[in-house]
Amino acid sequence: MMHRCGMLPDDYRALDLDEPAGRKLLAAAVQRYQPDLAGVRGLRREILERVAGRTRAEPLRIDRRDEAGDGFVKYLFELHDGAKIEAVRIPVPCEAAGVDASAYQGKEKKYVVCVSSQAGCALACAFCATGALGFERNLSADEIVGQVLAVREEADRPVRGIVFMGMGEPFLNYDAVVKAARILSHPSGGSIDGRAITISTAGVVPAIRRYTREGHKFRLAVSLTHAVPDKRAALMPIERVHASADLVAAIHDHARARRQRVLVEYVLLGDVNDSPADARALAELFDATLVKIDLIDVNGSTGGFHRASREARSAFLDVLGSARIPFAIRYSGGQDVAAGCGQLAGGKSGLVRLSSRA
Ligand code: SF4
């Protein structure tokens, strides 16, 4: 039985309903987050009974919320089969002490939600708590949309953006992820600007190629984390399946096709990938007009890594600056409740194993 939070208007054709009726039902399920159909206007009772009998709409069950000192909130959800996943509510502007939020002065305060696309993850990146759990299962589109709706329901600001950077590799659950993004950006659904939805992949090249061909409006981010293939393979085993050379070509082609820079994520690991030579290798890998580098400090203890020193980081940034490759340092919040990048573990932080350093 399909869940209405995972249905686009066209899906209601399976119930012999037309597109306008589908839009009304999408608005009830996602825009107004009504689990029952009582408030749906303009559809006959017989139709509503048919929809109620052949679909479902129960909300996701929130198991726990943990609020960090910087305003990030980590949500733990328990799914119908007992699988546990996490999402993070990210305040914009950031409320952490000492963070310069002057660029946001006078602008609307809002939230971005970081969602999970899988329970666990098969890709086993060495610095990631989710990867240490292994793969459990793909999430359905409604389970992805449901994370956003549950967070939005109790938010004191509007949710204006989504990042697919939680648990799992989105492009190994391609159809559900793209469908969830379409529902969340649909004017009768989540009404979130498609350009404010970012899908982040560890580098599943055939899926990137498909994504480019299909011409989606959502932004693409790719996690690289080392520019030298052998060293990247030790950190991100996906390198052995989809080599950096193919990945870089796919990134460049996507940026040209979309006329938009691809975000290249680079987790800075102290004494592992933070030397000036590493920065030069990174800058030389890309056409500086087609990408923007997103630098993220490593979080948590998974893999036994530590953060780059201030001096190393500064020298790294100098090299990128000299190469005129645009970059930003991403604030990764919620550290005190393990809500930062690479820290989501479905509430199983006690089970995260420490793998050897790359
Ligand atoms: S970083 Fe992403 S792709 Fe890598 S193991 Fe973690 S969840 Fe999976």
Coordinates of C-alpha atoms and ligand atoms in Angstrom, one line a residue:
M1 CA 0.0 0.0 0.0
M2 CA 1.5 3.3 -1.1
H3 CA 2.2 6.1 1.4
R4 CA 0.7 9.4 0.4
C5 CA 3.8 11.4 1.4
G6 CA 5.6 9.5 -1.3
M7 CA 3.1 10.0 -4.1
L8 CA 3.3 12.6 -6.8
P9 CA 0.0 13.7 -8.5
D10 CA 0.5 11.3 -11.4
D11 CA 0.8 8.3 -9.0
Y12 CA -2.9 8.7 -8.3
R13 CA -3.7 7.6 -11.8
A14 CA -3.3 4.1 -10.4
L15 CA -6.4 4.9 -8.4
D16 CA -8.2 6.2 -11.5
L17 CA -7.8 9.8 -10.4
D18 CA -6.6 12.7 -12.6
E19 CA -3.7 15.1 -12.0
P20 CA -5.8 17.9 -10.3
A21 CA -7.2 15.4 -7.8
G22 CA -3.6 14.1 -7.3
R23 CA -2.5 17.6 -6.5
K24 CA -5.2 18.1 -3.9
L25 CA -4.2 14.8 -2.2
L26 CA -0.5 15.8 -2.4
A27 CA -1.3 19.1 -0.7
A28 CA -3.2 17.3 2.1
A29 CA -0.4 14.8 2.7
V30 CA 2.7 17.1 2.3
Q31 CA 1.7 20.7 2.3
R32 CA -0.7 20.5 5.2
Y33 CA 0.7 17.2 6.7
Q34 CA -2.8 15.8 7.3
P35 CA -2.7 12.0 7.9
D36 CA -6.5 11.8 7.4
L37 CA -8.5 13.0 4.4
A38 CA -11.2 14.9 6.2
G39 CA -9.9 18.3 5.2
V40 CA -9.6 17.6 1.5
R41 CA -12.1 19.8 -0.4
G42 CA -13.4 19.3 -3.9
L43 CA -13.2 15.5 -4.0
R44 CA -16.3 13.3 -3.6
R45 CA -16.6 11.2 -0.5
E46 CA -16.5 8.0 -2.6
I47 CA -13.1 9.1 -4.0
L48 CA -11.7 9.9 -0.6
E49 CA -12.9 6.5 0.8
R50 CA -11.2 4.8 -2.2
V51 CA -7.9 6.7 -1.5
A52 CA -8.1 6.0 2.2
G53 CA -8.6 2.3 1.6
R54 CA -5.7 2.0 -0.8
T55 CA -3.1 4.3 0.6
R56 CA -1.7 5.2 4.0
A57 CA -0.4 8.4 5.6
E58 CA 0.9 7.8 9.1
P59 CA 3.7 10.1 10.2
L60 CA 7.2 9.0 11.0
R61 CA 7.7 8.1 14.7
I62 CA 10.2 10.4 16.4
D63 CA 12.2 8.3 18.9
R64 CA 14.4 11.1 20.2
R65 CA 15.5 14.7 19.7
D66 CA 18.9 16.0 20.8
E67 CA 19.4 19.7 20.7
A68 CA 23.0 21.0 20.5
G69 CA 24.3 24.2 22.0
D70 CA 24.6 25.8 18.6
G71 CA 20.9 25.3 17.8
F72 CA 21.3 22.1 15.6
V73 CA 18.7 19.5 16.5
K74 CA 19.3 15.8 15.7
Y75 CA 16.2 13.7 15.2
L76 CA 16.2 9.9 15.6
F77 CA 13.3 8.1 13.8
E78 CA 12.2 4.6 14.3
L79 CA 10.7 3.2 11.0
H80 CA 7.9 0.6 10.8
D81 CA 10.3 -2.3 10.7
G82 CA 12.5 -1.1 13.5
A83 CA 15.2 0.5 11.3
K84 CA 16.6 3.7 12.9
I85 CA 17.6 6.7 10.9
E86 CA 18.6 10.3 11.7
A87 CA 18.0 13.8 10.3
V88 CA 19.4 17.1 11.5
R89 CA 17.6 20.5 11.7
I90 CA 20.2 23.1 10.8
P91 CA 19.5 26.8 11.8
V92 CA 20.4 29.4 9.2
P93 CA 22.0 31.7 10.2
C94 CA 24.1 29.6 12.4
E95 CA 23.7 30.4 16.1
A96 CA 27.0 29.1 17.3
A97 CA 29.0 31.5 19.5
G98 CA 31.7 33.3 17.6
V99 CA 30.3 32.5 14.1
D100 CA 30.0 35.6 11.9
A101 CA 26.4 35.8 10.8
S102 CA 26.6 39.4 9.5
A103 CA 25.9 38.3 5.9
Y104 CA 22.4 37.2 7.1
Q105 CA 21.5 40.4 8.8
G106 CA 18.0 41.4 7.8
K107 CA 17.4 38.1 6.1
E108 CA 14.7 35.6 7.0
K109 CA 15.7 33.1 9.7
K110 CA 15.1 29.6 8.4
Y111 CA 16.0 25.9 8.7
V112 CA 17.7 23.5 6.4
V113 CA 17.0 19.8 7.0
C114 CA 19.8 17.2 6.4
V115 CA 18.0 13.9 5.6
S116 CA 19.0 10.3 5.4
S117 CA 18.4 8.3 2.2
Q118 CA 19.4 4.8 3.5
A119 CA 19.4 3.0 6.9
G120 CA 23.2 2.5 7.2
C121 CA 25.5 2.7 4.2
A122 CA 27.5 0.2 2.2
L123 CA 30.3 2.5 1.2
A124 CA 32.3 2.4 4.4
C125 CA 34.1 5.7 4.1
A126 CA 36.8 5.5 6.8
F127 CA 35.8 8.8 8.6
C128 CA 32.0 8.1 8.7
A129 CA 30.0 6.7 11.6
T130 CA 27.2 5.6 9.2
G131 CA 29.7 3.7 7.0
A132 CA 30.9 1.8 10.1
L133 CA 27.3 0.5 10.6
G134 CA 27.1 -1.3 7.2
F135 CA 24.1 -1.2 5.0
E136 CA 20.6 -2.1 6.3
R137 CA 18.1 -1.0 3.6
N138 CA 17.0 1.8 1.2
L139 CA 14.5 4.3 2.4
S140 CA 11.3 4.8 0.5
A141 CA 10.4 8.3 -0.9
D142 CA 7.8 8.7 1.8
E143 CA 10.3 7.9 4.6
I144 CA 12.6 10.6 3.2
V145 CA 9.8 13.2 2.8
G146 CA 8.5 12.1 6.3
Q147 CA 11.8 13.2 7.9
V148 CA 11.3 16.8 6.6
L149 CA 7.6 16.9 7.5
A150 CA 8.2 15.7 11.1
V151 CA 11.0 18.3 11.5
R152 CA 8.9 21.1 9.9
E153 CA 5.9 20.3 12.0
E154 CA 7.5 21.5 15.2
A155 CA 9.8 24.1 13.7
D156 CA 9.6 27.8 14.8
R157 CA 10.9 28.9 11.4
P158 CA 10.2 27.8 7.8
V159 CA 12.2 25.0 6.3
R160 CA 13.7 26.4 3.1
G161 CA 16.4 23.9 2.2
I162 CA 17.2 20.2 2.1
V163 CA 20.5 18.5 2.0
F164 CA 20.8 14.8 1.2
M165 CA 23.9 14.4 3.4
G166 CA 22.6 12.3 6.2
M167 CA 22.9 8.5 6.5
G168 CA 23.4 6.6 3.3
E169 CA 24.5 7.1 -0.3
P170 CA 21.6 8.9 -2.1
F171 CA 22.6 7.7 -5.6
L172 CA 22.4 4.1 -4.5
N173 CA 18.8 4.8 -3.8
Y174 CA 18.4 7.0 -6.9
D175 CA 14.7 6.7 -7.7
A176 CA 13.4 7.3 -4.2
V177 CA 15.8 10.2 -3.6
V178 CA 14.9 12.0 -6.8
K179 CA 11.2 11.3 -6.2
A180 CA 11.4 12.7 -2.6
A181 CA 13.2 15.8 -3.9
R182 CA 10.4 16.3 -6.5
I183 CA 7.7 16.0 -3.8
L184 CA 9.5 18.4 -1.5
S185 CA 9.9 21.0 -4.3
H186 CA 6.5 20.5 -5.8
P187 CA 4.2 23.6 -5.5
S188 CA 1.5 21.4 -4.0
G189 CA 4.0 19.5 -1.9
G190 CA 6.8 20.9 0.2
S191 CA 7.2 24.0 -2.0
I192 CA 10.9 24.2 -1.3
D193 CA 12.9 25.9 -4.1
G194 CA 14.6 23.1 -6.1
R195 CA 17.8 25.1 -6.1
A196 CA 17.8 24.9 -2.3
I197 CA 17.9 21.1 -2.4
T198 CA 21.3 19.5 -2.6
I199 CA 22.0 15.9 -3.4
S200 CA 25.4 14.7 -2.2
T201 CA 27.1 11.6 -3.6
A202 CA 30.3 9.8 -2.7
G203 CA 30.8 9.4 -6.5
V204 CA 28.5 6.9 -8.1
V205 CA 29.5 7.9 -11.6
P206 CA 26.8 6.2 -13.7
A207 CA 24.1 7.8 -11.4
I208 CA 25.8 11.2 -11.8
R209 CA 25.6 10.7 -15.6
R210 CA 22.0 9.7 -15.4
Y211 CA 21.2 12.7 -13.2
T212 CA 22.9 15.0 -15.7
R213 CA 21.0 13.5 -18.6
E214 CA 17.6 13.8 -16.7
G215 CA 18.3 17.6 -16.1
H216 CA 17.1 17.9 -12.5
K217 CA 17.1 21.3 -10.9
F218 CA 18.5 20.1 -7.6
R219 CA 22.1 21.0 -6.8
L220 CA 24.8 18.3 -7.1
A221 CA 27.5 17.8 -4.5
V222 CA 30.3 15.2 -4.6
S223 CA 32.4 14.0 -1.8
L224 CA 36.1 13.6 -2.9
T225 CA 38.3 14.0 0.3
H226 CA 41.5 13.1 -1.5
A227 CA 42.7 14.0 -4.9
V228 CA 45.3 11.2 -5.2
P229 CA 43.4 8.0 -6.2
D230 CA 45.4 5.5 -4.1
K231 CA 45.0 7.6 -1.0
R232 CA 41.4 8.3 -1.7
A233 CA 40.7 4.6 -2.1
A234 CA 42.0 4.1 1.5
L235 CA 39.5 6.7 2.7
M236 CA 36.7 6.1 0.3
P237 CA 36.6 2.5 -1.0
I238 CA 34.2 3.6 -3.8
E239 CA 37.3 4.9 -5.6
R240 CA 38.1 1.2 -6.5
V241 CA 34.7 1.0 -8.3
H242 CA 34.4 4.5 -9.8
A243 CA 37.8 6.0 -10.3
S244 CA 38.5 9.7 -9.7
A245 CA 39.3 10.3 -13.4
D246 CA 35.8 9.2 -14.4
L247 CA 34.3 11.1 -11.5
V248 CA 36.0 14.3 -12.4
A249 CA 34.9 14.0 -16.0
A250 CA 31.3 13.4 -14.8
I251 CA 31.5 16.4 -12.5
H252 CA 32.8 18.7 -15.3
D253 CA 30.2 17.5 -17.7
H254 CA 27.4 18.1 -15.2
A255 CA 28.6 21.6 -14.4
R256 CA 28.8 22.5 -18.1
A257 CA 25.3 21.0 -18.8
R258 CA 23.7 22.7 -15.8
R259 CA 25.8 25.9 -16.0
Q260 CA 26.3 25.6 -12.3
R261 CA 29.3 24.8 -10.2
V262 CA 29.3 21.4 -8.6
L263 CA 30.1 21.4 -4.9
V264 CA 33.1 19.2 -4.2
E265 CA 33.2 18.2 -0.6
Y266 CA 36.6 17.6 1.0
V267 CA 36.7 16.4 4.6
L268 CA 40.0 17.8 6.1
L269 CA 41.8 15.1 8.0
G270 CA 44.8 16.2 10.0
D271 CA 48.1 14.8 8.7
V272 CA 46.2 12.7 6.1
N273 CA 45.0 15.0 3.4
D274 CA 45.8 18.5 4.6
S275 CA 49.3 19.2 3.2
P276 CA 50.1 21.9 0.6
A277 CA 50.8 19.1 -1.8
D278 CA 47.4 17.6 -1.2
A279 CA 45.9 21.1 -1.8
R280 CA 47.8 21.4 -5.1
A281 CA 46.7 17.9 -6.2
L282 CA 43.1 19.0 -5.5
A283 CA 43.4 22.3 -7.4
E284 CA 45.0 20.6 -10.4
L285 CA 42.3 18.0 -10.6
F286 CA 39.5 20.4 -11.5
D287 CA 38.6 23.2 -13.9
A288 CA 38.3 26.1 -11.4
T289 CA 35.4 27.5 -13.3
L290 CA 33.3 24.4 -12.9
V291 CA 33.5 23.5 -9.2
K292 CA 33.4 25.0 -5.7
I293 CA 35.3 23.3 -3.0
D294 CA 33.5 22.7 0.3
L295 CA 35.9 22.1 3.1
I296 CA 34.6 20.2 6.2
D297 CA 36.5 19.6 9.4
V298 CA 36.4 15.9 10.3
N299 CA 34.0 15.2 13.2
G300 CA 33.8 12.6 15.9
S301 CA 36.2 9.7 16.5
T302 CA 35.3 7.3 13.7
G303 CA 38.5 6.1 12.0
G304 CA 40.6 7.7 14.7
F305 CA 41.2 10.8 12.7
H306 CA 41.8 14.3 14.0
R307 CA 41.3 17.8 12.7
A308 CA 43.9 19.7 10.7
S309 CA 46.0 22.1 12.7
R310 CA 45.3 25.8 12.3
E311 CA 48.6 26.2 10.5
A312 CA 48.1 23.2 8.1
R313 CA 44.6 24.4 7.3
S314 CA 45.8 27.9 6.6
A315 CA 48.6 26.7 4.3
F316 CA 46.0 24.4 2.5
L317 CA 43.7 27.4 1.9
D318 CA 46.6 29.5 0.6
V319 CA 47.2 27.0 -2.1
L320 CA 43.6 26.9 -3.1
G321 CA 43.5 30.7 -3.1
S322 CA 46.6 30.9 -5.3
A323 CA 45.0 28.5 -7.7
R324 CA 41.9 30.7 -7.8
I325 CA 39.7 27.8 -7.1
P326 CA 36.6 28.9 -5.2
F327 CA 36.2 27.3 -1.8
A328 CA 34.1 27.7 1.4
I329 CA 34.6 26.2 4.9
R330 CA 31.4 24.6 5.9
Y331 CA 30.5 24.9 9.6
S332 CA 29.5 21.4 10.7
G333 CA 27.4 21.9 13.8
G334 CA 25.7 19.8 16.5
Q335 CA 29.0 18.2 17.6
D336 CA 27.9 17.9 21.2
V337 CA 25.0 15.7 20.1
A338 CA 26.9 13.8 17.4
A339 CA 24.9 15.6 14.7
G340 CA 27.8 16.8 12.6
C341 CA 28.9 15.5 9.2
G342 CA 30.0 11.9 9.3
Q343 CA 28.6 11.4 12.8
L344 CA 25.1 10.0 12.1
A345 CA 24.8 6.5 13.3
G346 CA 21.0 5.8 13.8
G347 CA 21.3 6.2 17.5
K348 CA 23.9 3.4 17.7
S349 CA 26.9 5.5 18.6
G350 CA 28.0 2.9 21.1
L351 CA 28.3 0.4 18.2
V352 CA 30.5 2.5 16.0
R353 CA 33.8 0.7 15.6
L354 CA 37.0 2.5 15.2
S355 CA 38.7 1.4 12.0
S356 CA 42.4 1.9 11.4
R357 CA 43.6 5.1 10.0
A358 CA 44.1 5.5 6.3
Ligands
SF4_1 S1 30.2 9.4 4.0 FE1 28.2 9.0 3.0 S2 28.7 7.5 1.5 FE2 30.5 7.5 2.9 S3 29.9 5.9 4.4 FE3 29.1 7.8 5.2 S4 27.0 7.9 4.6 FE4 28.1 6.3 3.3

